[in-house]
Tab-separated table of C-alpha atoms in Angstrom:
chain	number	residue	atom	x	y	z
A	9	UNK	CA	0.821	-27.043	8.474
A	10	UNK	CA	-0.876	-27.207	5.081
A	11	UNK	CA	-1.642	-23.517	5.124
A	12	UNK	CA	2.167	-22.847	5.805
A	13	UNK	CA	3.078	-24.860	2.753
A	14	UNK	CA	0.487	-23.116	0.647
A	15	UNK	CA	1.753	-19.786	1.579
A	16	UNK	CA	5.437	-20.577	0.720
A	17	UNK	CA	4.351	-21.937	-2.666
A	18	UNK	CA	2.326	-18.835	-3.361
A	19	UNK	CA	5.162	-16.483	-2.492
A	20	UNK	CA	7.592	-18.174	-4.782
A	21	UNK	CA	5.477	-18.107	-7.984
A	22	UNK	CA	6.959	-15.805	-10.732
A	23	UNK	CA	5.029	-12.977	-12.346
A	24	UNK	CA	4.638	-13.688	-16.061
A	25	UNK	CA	1.177	-12.147	-16.644
A	26	UNK	CA	2.403	-9.737	-19.362
A	27	UNK	CA	5.160	-11.977	-20.737
A	28	UNK	CA	3.230	-12.895	-23.910
A	29	UNK	CA	1.875	-10.436	-26.480
A	30	UNK	CA	-1.789	-9.550	-25.683
A	31	UNK	CA	-4.110	-8.554	-28.491
A	32	UNK	CA	-5.832	-6.055	-26.181
A	33	UNK	CA	-4.504	-5.164	-22.806
A	34	UNK	CA	-7.303	-4.928	-20.317
A	35	UNK	CA	-7.348	-2.666	-17.317
A	36	UNK	CA	-5.277	-3.940	-14.335
A	37	UNK	CA	-7.261	-5.597	-11.682
A	38	UNK	CA	-6.371	-7.622	-8.468
A	39	UNK	CA	-7.800	-10.895	-9.676
A	40	UNK	CA	-6.814	-14.468	-9.083
A	41	UNK	CA	-3.939	-14.314	-11.672
A	42	UNK	CA	-2.452	-11.222	-9.940
A	43	UNK	CA	-2.894	-12.753	-6.375
A	44	UNK	CA	-0.947	-15.862	-7.482
A	45	UNK	CA	2.105	-13.724	-8.337
A	46	UNK	CA	1.630	-10.677	-6.201
A	47	UNK	CA	4.616	-11.035	-3.902
A	48	UNK	CA	6.983	-11.437	-6.840
A	49	UNK	CA	5.258	-8.673	-8.824
A	50	UNK	CA	5.431	-6.050	-6.181
A	51	UNK	CA	9.005	-6.898	-5.139
A	52	UNK	CA	10.221	-6.541	-8.789
A	53	UNK	CA	8.054	-3.492	-9.605
A	54	UNK	CA	8.264	-1.142	-6.556
A	55	UNK	CA	11.713	-0.001	-5.594
A	56	UNK	CA	12.166	0.006	-1.797
A	57	UNK	CA	9.058	-2.043	-1.189
A	58	UNK	CA	10.682	-4.338	1.436
A	59	UNK	CA	12.141	-1.385	3.303
A	60	UNK	CA	8.776	0.481	3.310
A	61	UNK	CA	7.030	-2.566	4.720
A	62	UNK	CA	9.607	-3.191	7.425
A	63	UNK	CA	9.585	0.421	8.407
A	64	UNK	CA	5.762	0.452	8.646
A	65	UNK	CA	6.300	-2.134	11.463
A	66	UNK	CA	8.864	0.282	13.044
A	67	UNK	CA	6.506	3.244	12.902
A	68	UNK	CA	3.695	1.179	14.301
A	69	UNK	CA	5.945	0.130	17.188
A	70	UNK	CA	6.478	3.815	17.962
A	71	UNK	CA	2.934	5.207	17.385
A	72	UNK	CA	0.489	2.344	18.188
A	73	UNK	CA	-1.438	3.289	21.350
A	74	UNK	CA	-2.647	0.873	23.933
A	75	UNK	CA	-6.347	-0.137	23.511
A	76	UNK	CA	-6.458	1.254	19.942
A	77	UNK	CA	-6.959	-0.067	16.419
A	78	UNK	CA	-4.411	-0.055	13.594
A	79	UNK	CA	-5.868	-0.247	10.071
A	80	UNK	CA	-4.229	-1.562	6.901
A	81	UNK	CA	-6.443	-0.216	4.099
A	82	UNK	CA	-5.853	-2.051	0.821
A	83	UNK	CA	-4.035	-4.818	2.694
A	84	UNK	CA	-3.568	-7.236	-0.267
A	85	UNK	CA	-1.683	-10.149	1.250
A	86	UNK	CA	-1.203	-8.484	4.587
A	87	UNK	CA	2.491	-7.668	4.361
A	88	UNK	CA	2.031	-4.324	6.295
A	89	UNK	CA	-0.453	-6.008	8.694
A	90	UNK	CA	2.217	-8.681	9.545
A	91	UNK	CA	4.940	-6.002	9.874
A	92	UNK	CA	2.749	-4.178	12.421
A	93	UNK	CA	1.629	-7.346	14.176
A	94	UNK	CA	5.212	-8.366	14.960
A	95	UNK	CA	6.413	-4.947	16.123
A	96	UNK	CA	3.507	-3.396	18.096
A	97	UNK	CA	4.307	-3.776	21.845
A	98	UNK	CA	0.710	-3.191	23.002
A	99	UNK	CA	-1.013	-6.519	23.278
A	100	UNK	CA	-4.440	-4.912	23.619
A	101	UNK	CA	-4.255	-3.421	20.125
A	102	UNK	CA	-6.300	-4.852	17.253
A	103	UNK	CA	-5.404	-4.639	13.504
A	104	UNK	CA	-8.141	-4.279	10.910
A	105	UNK	CA	-7.046	-5.238	7.449
A	106	UNK	CA	-9.309	-4.278	4.619
A	107	UNK	CA	-9.217	-5.300	0.879
A	108	UNK	CA	-11.906	-5.300	-1.726
A	109	UNK	CA	-10.538	-8.285	-3.801
A	110	UNK	CA	-12.094	-11.589	-2.676
A	111	UNK	CA	-9.226	-13.464	-4.196
A	112	UNK	CA	-6.684	-11.386	-2.115
A	113	UNK	CA	-8.664	-11.873	1.085
A	114	UNK	CA	-8.983	-15.560	0.604
A	115	UNK	CA	-5.177	-15.904	0.204
A	116	UNK	CA	-4.533	-13.446	3.003
A	117	UNK	CA	-6.463	-15.633	5.397
A	118	UNK	CA	-4.022	-18.489	4.720
A	119	UNK	CA	-1.156	-16.106	5.137
A	120	UNK	CA	-2.470	-14.966	8.558
A	121	UNK	CA	-3.283	-18.566	9.626
A	122	UNK	CA	0.351	-19.503	9.036
A	123	UNK	CA	1.625	-16.523	11.052
A	124	UNK	CA	2.629	-16.799	14.652
A	125	UNK	CA	1.703	-13.218	15.710
A	126	UNK	CA	-0.426	-12.764	18.742
A	127	UNK	CA	-2.145	-9.402	18.025
A	128	UNK	CA	-5.669	-10.126	16.706
A	129	UNK	CA	-6.329	-9.279	13.063
A	130	UNK	CA	-9.847	-8.660	11.754
A	131	UNK	CA	-9.709	-9.255	7.906
A	132	UNK	CA	-12.461	-7.449	6.037
A	133	UNK	CA	-13.451	-7.868	2.344
A	134	UNK	CA	-14.986	-4.558	1.353
A	135	UNK	CA	-14.265	-1.220	-0.237
A	136	UNK	CA	-12.321	0.892	2.206
A	137	UNK	CA	-14.885	3.738	1.613
A	138	UNK	CA	-17.418	1.466	3.454
A	139	UNK	CA	-15.283	0.894	6.530
A	140	UNK	CA	-15.586	3.056	9.546
A	141	UNK	CA	-12.240	4.287	11.117
A	142	UNK	CA	-12.675	4.259	14.833
A	143	UNK	CA	-10.332	4.614	17.878
A	144	UNK	CA	-7.277	4.419	15.486
A	145	UNK	CA	-3.675	5.216	16.326
A	146	UNK	CA	-2.075	3.927	13.105
A	147	UNK	CA	-3.570	3.850	9.572
A	148	UNK	CA	-1.693	2.513	6.638
A	149	UNK	CA	-2.500	3.176	2.968
A	150	UNK	CA	0.297	1.308	1.287
A	151	UNK	CA	0.009	1.936	-2.498
A	152	UNK	CA	-3.776	2.000	-2.199
A	153	UNK	CA	-4.925	5.612	-2.625
A	154	UNK	CA	-3.496	5.755	-6.146
A	155	UNK	CA	-6.157	3.252	-7.301
A	156	UNK	CA	-9.080	5.428	-6.021
A	157	UNK	CA	-10.653	8.215	-8.154
A	158	UNK	CA	-8.962	11.479	-7.380
A	159	UNK	CA	-12.173	13.178	-6.548
A	160	UNK	CA	-12.805	10.621	-3.681
A	161	UNK	CA	-9.358	10.928	-2.107
A	162	UNK	CA	-9.944	13.816	0.228
A	163	UNK	CA	-13.130	12.300	1.710
A	164	UNK	CA	-11.258	9.180	2.425
A	165	UNK	CA	-8.402	11.018	4.192
A	166	UNK	CA	-10.893	13.154	6.082
A	167	UNK	CA	-12.555	10.029	7.412
A	168	UNK	CA	-9.101	8.675	8.469
A	169	UNK	CA	-8.165	11.899	10.234
A	170	UNK	CA	-11.399	11.971	12.097
A	171	UNK	CA	-11.072	8.403	13.247
A	172	UNK	CA	-7.514	8.819	14.501
A	173	UNK	CA	-6.750	9.468	18.224
A	174	UNK	CA	-4.720	12.534	18.882
A	175	UNK	CA	-1.073	11.708	18.300
A	176	UNK	CA	-2.058	9.059	15.833
A	177	UNK	CA	-0.452	8.660	12.403
A	178	UNK	CA	-1.349	7.898	8.724
A	179	UNK	CA	1.374	6.172	6.593
A	180	UNK	CA	0.657	6.912	2.938
A	181	UNK	CA	2.754	5.209	0.291
A	182	UNK	CA	2.165	6.164	-3.349
A	183	UNK	CA	3.567	6.223	-6.910
A	184	UNK	CA	4.073	9.869	-7.507
A	185	UNK	CA	4.154	12.189	-10.409
A	186	UNK	CA	6.383	15.340	-10.957
A	187	UNK	CA	5.348	18.703	-12.291
A	188	UNK	CA	8.680	19.113	-14.107
A	189	UNK	CA	8.353	17.245	-17.425
A	190	UNK	CA	12.062	16.390	-17.654
A	191	UNK	CA	12.233	15.022	-14.206
A	192	UNK	CA	8.987	13.068	-14.730
A	193	UNK	CA	10.460	11.375	-17.785
A	194	UNK	CA	13.739	10.671	-15.952
A	195	UNK	CA	11.903	8.940	-13.090
A	196	UNK	CA	9.740	6.910	-15.443
A	197	UNK	CA	12.916	5.805	-17.298
A	198	UNK	CA	14.740	4.986	-14.008
A	199	UNK	CA	11.722	2.951	-12.869
A	200	UNK	CA	11.625	1.059	-16.094
A	201	UNK	CA	15.378	0.352	-15.781
A	202	UNK	CA	14.706	-0.997	-12.244
A	203	UNK	CA	12.078	-3.433	-13.657
A	204	UNK	CA	14.335	-4.529	-16.420
A	205	UNK	CA	17.137	-5.172	-14.006
A	206	UNK	CA	14.657	-7.389	-12.095
A	207	UNK	CA	13.976	-9.519	-15.216
A	208	UNK	CA	11.008	-7.887	-16.829
A	209	UNK	CA	11.191	-7.617	-20.644
A	210	UNK	CA	10.449	-4.433	-22.578
A	211	UNK	CA	7.099	-6.174	-23.689
A	212	UNK	CA	6.103	-6.820	-20.116
A	213	UNK	CA	6.977	-3.323	-19.046
A	214	UNK	CA	5.018	-1.765	-21.877
A	215	UNK	CA	1.893	-4.043	-21.451
A	216	UNK	CA	1.820	-3.466	-17.711
A	217	UNK	CA	2.012	0.224	-18.251
A	218	UNK	CA	-0.928	0.114	-20.635
A	219	UNK	CA	-2.877	-2.000	-18.114
A	220	UNK	CA	-2.366	0.537	-15.394
A	221	UNK	CA	-3.196	3.575	-17.448
A	222	UNK	CA	-6.399	5.209	-16.129
A	223	UNK	CA	-6.349	2.673	-13.281
A	224	UNK	CA	-3.452	3.868	-11.263
A	225	UNK	CA	-3.474	7.744	-11.160
A	226	UNK	CA	-0.367	9.260	-9.549
A	227	UNK	CA	-0.241	12.713	-8.027
A	228	UNK	CA	2.631	14.988	-7.068
A	229	UNK	CA	3.909	15.160	-3.577
A	230	UNK	CA	2.666	18.753	-3.350
A	231	UNK	CA	-0.894	17.377	-4.073
A	232	UNK	CA	-0.591	14.848	-1.282
A	233	UNK	CA	0.837	17.275	1.199
A	234	UNK	CA	-1.769	19.876	0.474
A	235	UNK	CA	-4.616	17.422	0.817
A	236	UNK	CA	-3.306	15.957	4.136
A	237	UNK	CA	-2.978	19.412	5.502
A	238	UNK	CA	-6.457	20.331	4.298
A	239	UNK	CA	-8.053	17.494	6.280
A	240	UNK	CA	-6.306	18.513	9.458
A	241	UNK	CA	-2.934	16.835	9.834
A	242	UNK	CA	-0.526	19.056	11.670
A	243	UNK	CA	2.790	17.479	10.445
A	244	UNK	CA	3.252	15.947	6.985
A	245	UNK	CA	6.358	14.979	5.189
A	246	UNK	CA	8.124	12.279	3.154
A	247	UNK	CA	10.089	9.666	5.121
A	248	UNK	CA	11.068	7.433	2.126
A	249	UNK	CA	11.466	7.993	-1.588
A	250	UNK	CA	13.107	6.097	-4.438
A	251	UNK	CA	12.518	7.340	-8.040
A	252	UNK	CA	8.675	7.886	-8.455
A	253	UNK	CA	7.702	5.947	-5.309
A	254	UNK	CA	7.386	7.689	-1.962
A	255	UNK	CA	5.892	7.192	1.478
A	256	UNK	CA	4.700	10.035	3.746
A	257	UNK	CA	3.867	10.226	7.431
A	258	UNK	CA	1.083	12.460	8.563
A	259	UNK	CA	0.601	13.055	12.384
A	260	UNK	CA	-2.592	14.182	14.080
A	261	UNK	CA	-1.706	16.741	16.710
A	262	UNK	CA	-2.069	15.681	20.385
A	263	UNK	CA	-4.505	17.627	22.459
A	264	UNK	CA	-2.944	20.577	24.273
């Protein structure tokens, strides 16, 4: 019961990390201050986030295979994990949730403890590069790959592809960039308008953008599609997009 109360209190806390002027804006990190406001931060910052998480559950319901593992890589507070947990019909599946922030993992344990789902969840505190992907039918990278150095991304996707069963899927959600300069500027402006409509001040938007510079590196949808095809996925396309946020599904071909 105490874990349930703690989770509710955590979810309701407002993000005001960048509300006051900062003499020097440090690079963004998923530390305790971010964990405390994370649900509010991501809801007010990522258009369509609630829809993406809910549909991850729907996709897992369709693609999770009996006796397999489902991975949530960069699981933060396990929103995608819970969406899968409550939609996967195969009771003999296991979910592996991985995050490298000790503060996130500690809070995620409380979130999972308060949840009524029956599918077992293994919560791992480690860099996802160190985690083997084995016997997987669903792998989720929900706004995670964008925080990893671009030169390391293909190797991670190759490991995921190799660890997926035939017919398995990768769900990849990312902030994206656009090759057309005018369109890029428009999408950035629309995203900032979205954040302003959700109560963020111009100062907060500017300081958060500075904190994420050189930490979150977006790429074009062409880059993502090309890389996913390069590692072996037979079918790749966007299933959701709002402004400069998109989610792709990549399917590993079934054996003939």
